[in-house]
Every structure is written in structure tokens, then in C-alpha cells.
Amino acid sequence: MSAAEGSERPSGGFGGLPGGVAVSHLSVYDWPADDGVCGGTPHLHLTCSEAYVVTGGRGAVQTLTTSGYEVTPLAPGTVAWFTPGTIHRLVNEDDLRITVLMQNSGLPEAGDAVLTLPPEYLTDPKTYAAATVIPADAPEAEKERIARARRDLALKGYRALREADGPEPLAAFHRAAAALVRPRLAEWRERWRRGAEAAAAATGDQLERLERGDVSHLADAAVRAEQPSAYGKFGMCGRLDVYPGE
């Protein structure tokens, strides 16, 4: 099992990244949209918090929640994060590069992200997939075309939500997003059990052992290191270097 998803180890240990998180390296798209802004595809996560550790360049993240619209500047050294339900759009002003930390290990890659497409594309999983999926075997130029097209389509829905009069359009988007992912919840729960839940349970077990004077889990200490399993994948916000299991 990968470092991203984690693995259970003897004596209640957990072999994944600390806390059951996932890590990727992101170069934010420099493609201009029709509003003149360069950047990624607006979307939200339903169960995962997300954090940005800015490693290079400059930009911002636009966010939309029930509290309103905000813009958070991003520069080297910035750490910014947000909770599930936050619609976010990364803006690339000058070669923006980020190390991304995602809660719940592999859940985002298992579908815990819904793009802000117009409502007619959110009616069912098949319709949504037809507008968003990038075939793995497609030529590079075709992958880029699809990534840009879905970004631009999501921006249409995003602008409608930003300009909406009253809370109902955003609430309707939340309901549609939840309905789209409902068929995958059993799979997500299993990933969570292997990842974040197992990591938390391991700490509880270790605390109980220490209270009893049992230090046997320390003898199971191990060191792991991994290189990215893929470079330059077309993600929602930019080109991604990802690790096994993501």
C-alpha cells in the first residue's frame, strides 16, 4: 500500500504519511480564461480539507462559501488552507508553484471534488463524467484540450454562483454535488478507514501502550521515502507530480 493511503503495521502502527494526508506538487495552469485571469478550475471538496504550501511564484486563491467571496494572496512561504465546501479557484500571476496537502489520503483522487459546472451538467454521474473525465490514453494535446475546456465550463458555473442573488443557487450546487458522489461513499469510507482513521487509531493505541509502560511499538520504527509516480498530470488546478496511490 502506498504512502499516500497508508498501511497498518504491527503493534498498532501506521505506515502512511503523518495524519493520513496525501502530498502532490502543483504548477498552476498559466492558461488565460475569458476574464483575462490565468489559473485553474474552480471546484469544491465534500469531505477533505486542503492546504497549500507555496514554494514559488505568486498568485492567489479565490474562494466562495456561504460567508461570501474572498481572495487570499499566495507567495513563497504562505501556508493557506480551507475546509470542505469551499469553492476555490487558483490564480497564477507569476509561475505559481505549490505543495498541496490533502486530508484523507486518496479521497480527493477517488472523486471527492466536484467542479462548478452549470446545473445541466450536474444532473447525474454519467453526464458529469462526460464533461470532466480526461482519458488516460488520450494524446497529450487532447488531454490539454479537455482540461482547458472543462476549466472554462466550470468558470461559467462559478461566475453564476458568485453573481447569484441570495443563498439558494449555492445551496442547490451543494445538493447536486452531494448527489453526484453518493454512489461512491462506501468506497470513500473504506479509504478513510485505511488512512486517516487508522492513523488516529494508531496514536490512541500508542498512548495506551505508553500508559502501561509498553514500549514495544518503538521497536517497529521504520523509515520510508518515495519519488513521484507520475509527473505533469493534468489536474484540476494545474500540472501535478503525484505519489503512489494518489
CSV table of C-alpha atoms in Angstrom, one decimal:
chain,number,residue,atom,x,y,z
A,1,MET,CA,0.0,0.0,0.0
A,2,SER,CA,1.2,3.5,-0.8
A,3,ALA,CA,2.5,6.2,1.5
A,4,ALA,CA,-0.5,8.3,0.4
A,5,GLU,CA,-3.1,5.8,1.6
A,6,GLY,CA,-1.0,4.3,4.4
A,7,SER,CA,-0.9,0.8,5.8
A,8,GLU,CA,-1.5,-0.9,9.1
A,9,ARG,CA,1.7,-2.2,10.8
A,10,PRO,CA,2.5,-4.4,13.8
A,11,SER,CA,1.9,-3.0,17.3
A,12,GLY,CA,-0.8,-0.6,16.1
A,13,GLY,CA,1.5,1.4,13.9
A,14,PHE,CA,0.6,3.3,10.7
A,15,GLY,CA,2.9,3.3,7.7
A,16,GLY,CA,1.4,6.2,5.8
A,17,LEU,CA,2.2,9.9,5.7
A,18,PRO,CA,1.6,11.7,9.0
A,19,GLY,CA,-2.1,12.0,9.8
A,20,GLY,CA,-3.1,10.1,6.7
A,21,VAL,CA,-2.6,13.0,4.3
A,22,ALA,CA,-1.6,13.0,0.7
A,23,VAL,CA,1.0,15.2,-1.0
A,24,SER,CA,1.4,16.5,-4.5
A,25,HIS,CA,3.4,19.2,-6.3
A,26,LEU,CA,1.4,21.6,-8.3
A,27,SER,CA,2.4,24.0,-11.1
A,28,VAL,CA,-0.8,26.1,-11.6
A,29,TYR,CA,-2.0,26.5,-15.1
A,30,ASP,CA,-1.0,29.6,-16.9
A,31,TRP,CA,-3.9,29.4,-19.4
A,32,PRO,CA,-5.8,32.7,-19.6
A,33,ALA,CA,-9.6,32.4,-19.2
A,34,ASP,CA,-12.1,34.7,-20.9
A,35,ASP,CA,-11.9,37.1,-18.0
A,36,GLY,CA,-8.2,37.5,-18.6
A,37,VAL,CA,-7.2,35.6,-15.4
A,38,CYS,CA,-4.8,32.7,-15.7
A,39,GLY,CA,-5.3,29.7,-13.5
A,40,GLY,CA,-7.2,26.5,-12.6
A,41,THR,CA,-10.6,25.0,-12.4
A,42,PRO,CA,-13.0,26.1,-9.6
A,43,HIS,CA,-14.3,23.2,-7.5
A,44,LEU,CA,-15.1,22.1,-4.0
A,45,HIS,CA,-14.3,19.0,-1.9
A,46,LEU,CA,-17.1,17.4,0.2
A,47,THR,CA,-15.1,15.7,2.9
A,48,CYS,CA,-11.5,16.9,2.6
A,49,SER,CA,-9.7,20.0,3.9
A,50,GLU,CA,-6.9,21.2,1.6
A,51,ALA,CA,-3.7,23.1,2.3
A,52,TYR,CA,-1.3,25.0,0.1
A,53,VAL,CA,2.4,25.4,0.9
A,54,VAL,CA,3.6,28.0,-1.6
A,55,THR,CA,7.1,27.1,-2.9
A,56,GLY,CA,7.5,29.6,-5.8
A,57,GLY,CA,5.9,32.3,-7.9
A,58,ARG,CA,2.9,34.4,-7.0
A,59,GLY,CA,-0.8,34.2,-7.3
A,60,ALA,CA,-4.0,33.9,-5.2
A,61,VAL,CA,-6.8,31.6,-4.4
A,62,GLN,CA,-10.4,32.9,-4.9
A,63,THR,CA,-12.9,31.3,-2.6
A,64,LEU,CA,-16.6,31.2,-2.3
A,65,THR,CA,-18.5,30.0,0.7
A,66,THR,CA,-21.8,30.8,2.4
A,67,SER,CA,-19.9,33.6,4.1
A,68,GLY,CA,-19.1,35.2,0.7
A,69,TYR,CA,-16.3,35.7,-1.8
A,70,GLU,CA,-12.7,36.2,-0.7
A,71,VAL,CA,-9.3,36.4,-2.3
A,72,THR,CA,-6.2,35.1,-0.5
A,73,PRO,CA,-2.8,36.2,-1.9
A,74,LEU,CA,-0.3,33.4,-2.3
A,75,ALA,CA,3.5,34.0,-2.2
A,76,PRO,CA,6.5,31.8,-1.3
A,77,GLY,CA,6.2,30.8,2.4
A,78,THR,CA,2.4,31.2,2.5
A,79,VAL,CA,0.5,28.3,4.1
A,80,ALA,CA,-3.2,28.6,3.3
A,81,TRP,CA,-5.9,26.0,3.9
A,82,PHE,CA,-9.7,25.7,3.8
A,83,THR,CA,-12.4,23.2,4.8
A,84,PRO,CA,-14.9,21.1,2.8
A,85,GLY,CA,-17.5,23.1,1.0
A,86,THR,CA,-15.1,25.9,0.0
A,87,ILE,CA,-15.3,26.6,-3.7
A,88,HIS,CA,-11.8,27.5,-4.8
A,89,ARG,CA,-10.1,28.8,-7.9
A,90,LEU,CA,-6.3,29.1,-8.1
A,91,VAL,CA,-5.0,32.2,-9.9
A,92,ASN,CA,-1.5,32.2,-11.4
A,93,GLU,CA,0.1,35.6,-11.6
A,94,ASP,CA,3.7,34.5,-12.0
A,95,ASP,CA,4.8,30.9,-12.2
A,96,LEU,CA,2.8,29.8,-9.1
A,97,ARG,CA,4.0,26.5,-7.6
A,98,ILE,CA,2.5,24.8,-4.6
A,99,THR,CA,3.0,21.7,-2.5
A,100,VAL,CA,-0.6,20.5,-1.8
A,101,LEU,CA,-1.6,18.6,1.3
A,102,MET,CA,-4.9,16.9,1.1
A,103,GLN,CA,-6.8,15.4,4.1
A,104,ASN,CA,-7.9,11.8,4.0
A,105,SER,CA,-5.1,10.4,1.8
A,106,GLY,CA,-6.6,9.2,-1.5
A,107,LEU,CA,-10.2,10.5,-1.2
A,108,PRO,CA,-9.8,13.5,-3.5
A,109,GLU,CA,-8.4,11.3,-6.2
A,110,ALA,CA,-11.3,8.9,-5.7
A,111,GLY,CA,-13.8,11.6,-6.6
A,112,ASP,CA,-14.1,13.9,-3.6
A,113,ALA,CA,-14.1,17.0,-5.8
A,114,VAL,CA,-16.9,18.5,-7.8
A,115,LEU,CA,-16.3,21.2,-10.4
A,116,THR,CA,-18.7,24.1,-10.6
A,117,LEU,CA,-20.2,23.2,-13.9
A,118,PRO,CA,-23.5,24.7,-14.9
A,119,PRO,CA,-26.5,22.9,-13.3
A,120,GLU,CA,-27.4,20.9,-16.5
A,121,TYR,CA,-24.1,19.1,-16.2
A,122,LEU,CA,-24.7,18.1,-12.6
A,123,THR,CA,-27.8,16.0,-13.1
A,124,ASP,CA,-26.2,12.6,-12.9
A,125,PRO,CA,-22.7,11.0,-12.7
A,126,LYS,CA,-22.7,10.0,-16.4
A,127,THR,CA,-23.4,13.5,-17.6
A,128,TYR,CA,-20.9,15.0,-15.2
A,129,ALA,CA,-18.2,12.5,-16.2
A,130,ALA,CA,-18.7,13.2,-19.9
A,131,ALA,CA,-17.8,16.8,-19.3
A,132,THR,CA,-14.9,16.2,-16.9
A,133,VAL,CA,-13.0,13.0,-17.4
A,134,ILE,CA,-9.7,13.1,-19.2
A,135,PRO,CA,-9.0,9.7,-20.8
A,136,ALA,CA,-5.7,8.3,-19.6
A,137,ASP,CA,-4.8,7.0,-23.1
A,138,ALA,CA,-5.5,10.3,-24.9
A,139,PRO,CA,-2.7,12.1,-26.7
A,140,GLU,CA,-1.1,14.9,-24.7
A,141,ALA,CA,-2.6,17.6,-26.9
A,142,GLU,CA,-6.1,16.1,-26.4
A,143,LYS,CA,-5.7,15.9,-22.6
A,144,GLU,CA,-4.8,19.6,-22.6
A,145,ARG,CA,-7.8,20.5,-24.8
A,146,ILE,CA,-10.2,18.6,-22.4
A,147,ALA,CA,-8.6,20.1,-19.3
A,148,ARG,CA,-8.9,23.7,-20.7
A,149,ALA,CA,-12.5,23.0,-21.9
A,150,ARG,CA,-13.7,21.7,-18.5
A,151,ARG,CA,-11.9,24.6,-16.8
A,152,ASP,CA,-13.7,27.1,-18.9
A,153,LEU,CA,-17.1,25.3,-18.5
A,154,ALA,CA,-16.6,25.3,-14.7
A,155,LEU,CA,-15.9,29.0,-14.8
A,156,LYS,CA,-19.3,29.6,-16.3
A,157,GLY,CA,-21.0,27.9,-13.3
A,158,TYR,CA,-18.6,29.6,-10.9
A,159,ARG,CA,-19.4,33.1,-12.1
A,160,ALA,CA,-23.1,32.4,-11.9
A,161,LEU,CA,-22.7,31.3,-8.3
A,162,ARG,CA,-20.6,34.4,-7.5
A,163,GLU,CA,-23.2,36.7,-9.1
A,164,ALA,CA,-26.2,34.9,-7.6
A,165,ASP,CA,-28.8,36.9,-5.7
A,166,GLY,CA,-29.3,35.1,-2.5
A,167,PRO,CA,-28.1,31.8,-1.0
A,168,GLU,CA,-30.2,29.3,-2.9
A,169,PRO,CA,-28.0,28.8,-6.0
A,170,LEU,CA,-25.0,27.9,-3.8
A,171,ALA,CA,-27.2,25.6,-1.7
A,172,ALA,CA,-28.5,23.9,-4.9
A,173,PHE,CA,-24.9,23.3,-6.1
A,174,HIS,CA,-24.1,21.7,-2.7
A,175,ARG,CA,-27.1,19.4,-3.0
A,176,ALA,CA,-26.2,18.5,-6.6
A,177,ALA,CA,-22.6,17.8,-5.6
A,178,ALA,CA,-23.6,15.5,-2.8
A,179,ALA,CA,-26.0,13.6,-5.1
A,180,LEU,CA,-23.2,13.1,-7.6
A,181,VAL,CA,-20.8,11.5,-5.2
A,182,ARG,CA,-23.3,9.4,-3.2
A,183,PRO,CA,-22.7,6.2,-5.2
A,184,ARG,CA,-19.0,6.3,-4.1
A,185,LEU,CA,-19.5,6.8,-0.4
A,186,ALA,CA,-18.9,3.2,0.6
A,187,GLU,CA,-15.6,3.2,-1.3
A,188,TRP,CA,-14.6,6.5,0.4
A,189,ARG,CA,-15.4,5.1,3.8
A,190,GLU,CA,-13.1,2.2,3.2
A,191,ARG,CA,-10.3,4.6,2.1
A,192,TRP,CA,-10.8,6.7,5.2
A,193,ARG,CA,-10.7,3.6,7.4
A,194,ARG,CA,-7.4,2.5,5.9
A,195,GLY,CA,-6.0,6.0,6.1
A,196,ALA,CA,-7.0,8.8,8.4
A,197,GLU,CA,-9.0,6.6,10.8
A,198,ALA,CA,-6.1,4.1,11.0
A,199,ALA,CA,-3.6,6.9,11.7
A,200,ALA,CA,-5.7,8.3,14.6
A,201,ALA,CA,-6.4,4.9,16.0
A,202,ALA,CA,-2.6,4.1,15.9
A,203,THR,CA,-1.9,7.1,18.1
A,204,GLY,CA,-4.6,6.1,20.5
A,205,ASP,CA,-3.1,2.6,20.8
A,206,GLN,CA,0.4,4.0,21.3
A,207,LEU,CA,-0.8,6.3,24.1
A,208,GLU,CA,-2.5,3.3,25.8
A,209,ARG,CA,0.7,1.3,25.5
A,210,LEU,CA,2.8,4.1,27.0
A,211,GLU,CA,0.4,4.4,29.9
A,212,ARG,CA,1.1,0.6,30.6
A,213,GLY,CA,4.8,1.1,30.2
A,214,ASP,CA,4.8,-0.9,27.0
A,215,VAL,CA,7.3,0.5,24.5
A,216,SER,CA,7.2,-2.4,22.1
A,217,HIS,CA,5.9,-0.3,19.3
A,218,LEU,CA,9.1,1.7,19.3
A,219,ALA,CA,11.0,-1.4,18.1
A,220,ASP,CA,8.9,-1.3,14.9
A,221,ALA,CA,10.2,2.1,13.9
A,222,ALA,CA,10.8,2.4,10.1
A,223,VAL,CA,11.9,5.0,7.5
A,224,ARG,CA,10.2,5.3,4.1
A,225,ALA,CA,10.9,7.5,1.1
A,226,GLU,CA,9.2,7.7,-2.3
A,227,GLN,CA,9.6,9.6,-5.5
A,228,PRO,CA,6.6,10.7,-7.6
A,229,SER,CA,4.9,8.0,-9.5
A,230,ALA,CA,3.8,10.4,-12.3
A,231,TYR,CA,4.9,13.9,-13.4
A,232,GLY,CA,2.9,16.6,-15.1
A,233,LYS,CA,-0.6,15.1,-14.8
A,234,PHE,CA,-3.4,17.3,-15.9
A,235,GLY,CA,-5.1,18.1,-12.6
A,236,MET,CA,-8.0,20.5,-11.9
A,237,CYS,CA,-5.7,23.4,-10.9
A,238,GLY,CA,-2.6,22.7,-12.9
A,239,ARG,CA,0.1,20.1,-13.8
A,240,LEU,CA,0.7,17.7,-10.9
A,241,ASP,CA,3.5,15.5,-9.7
A,242,VAL,CA,1.8,12.8,-7.7
A,243,TYR,CA,2.9,10.0,-5.5
A,244,PRO,CA,1.8,6.3,-5.5
A,245,GLY,CA,-1.9,5.9,-4.6
A,246,GLU,CA,-2.9,9.5,-5.4
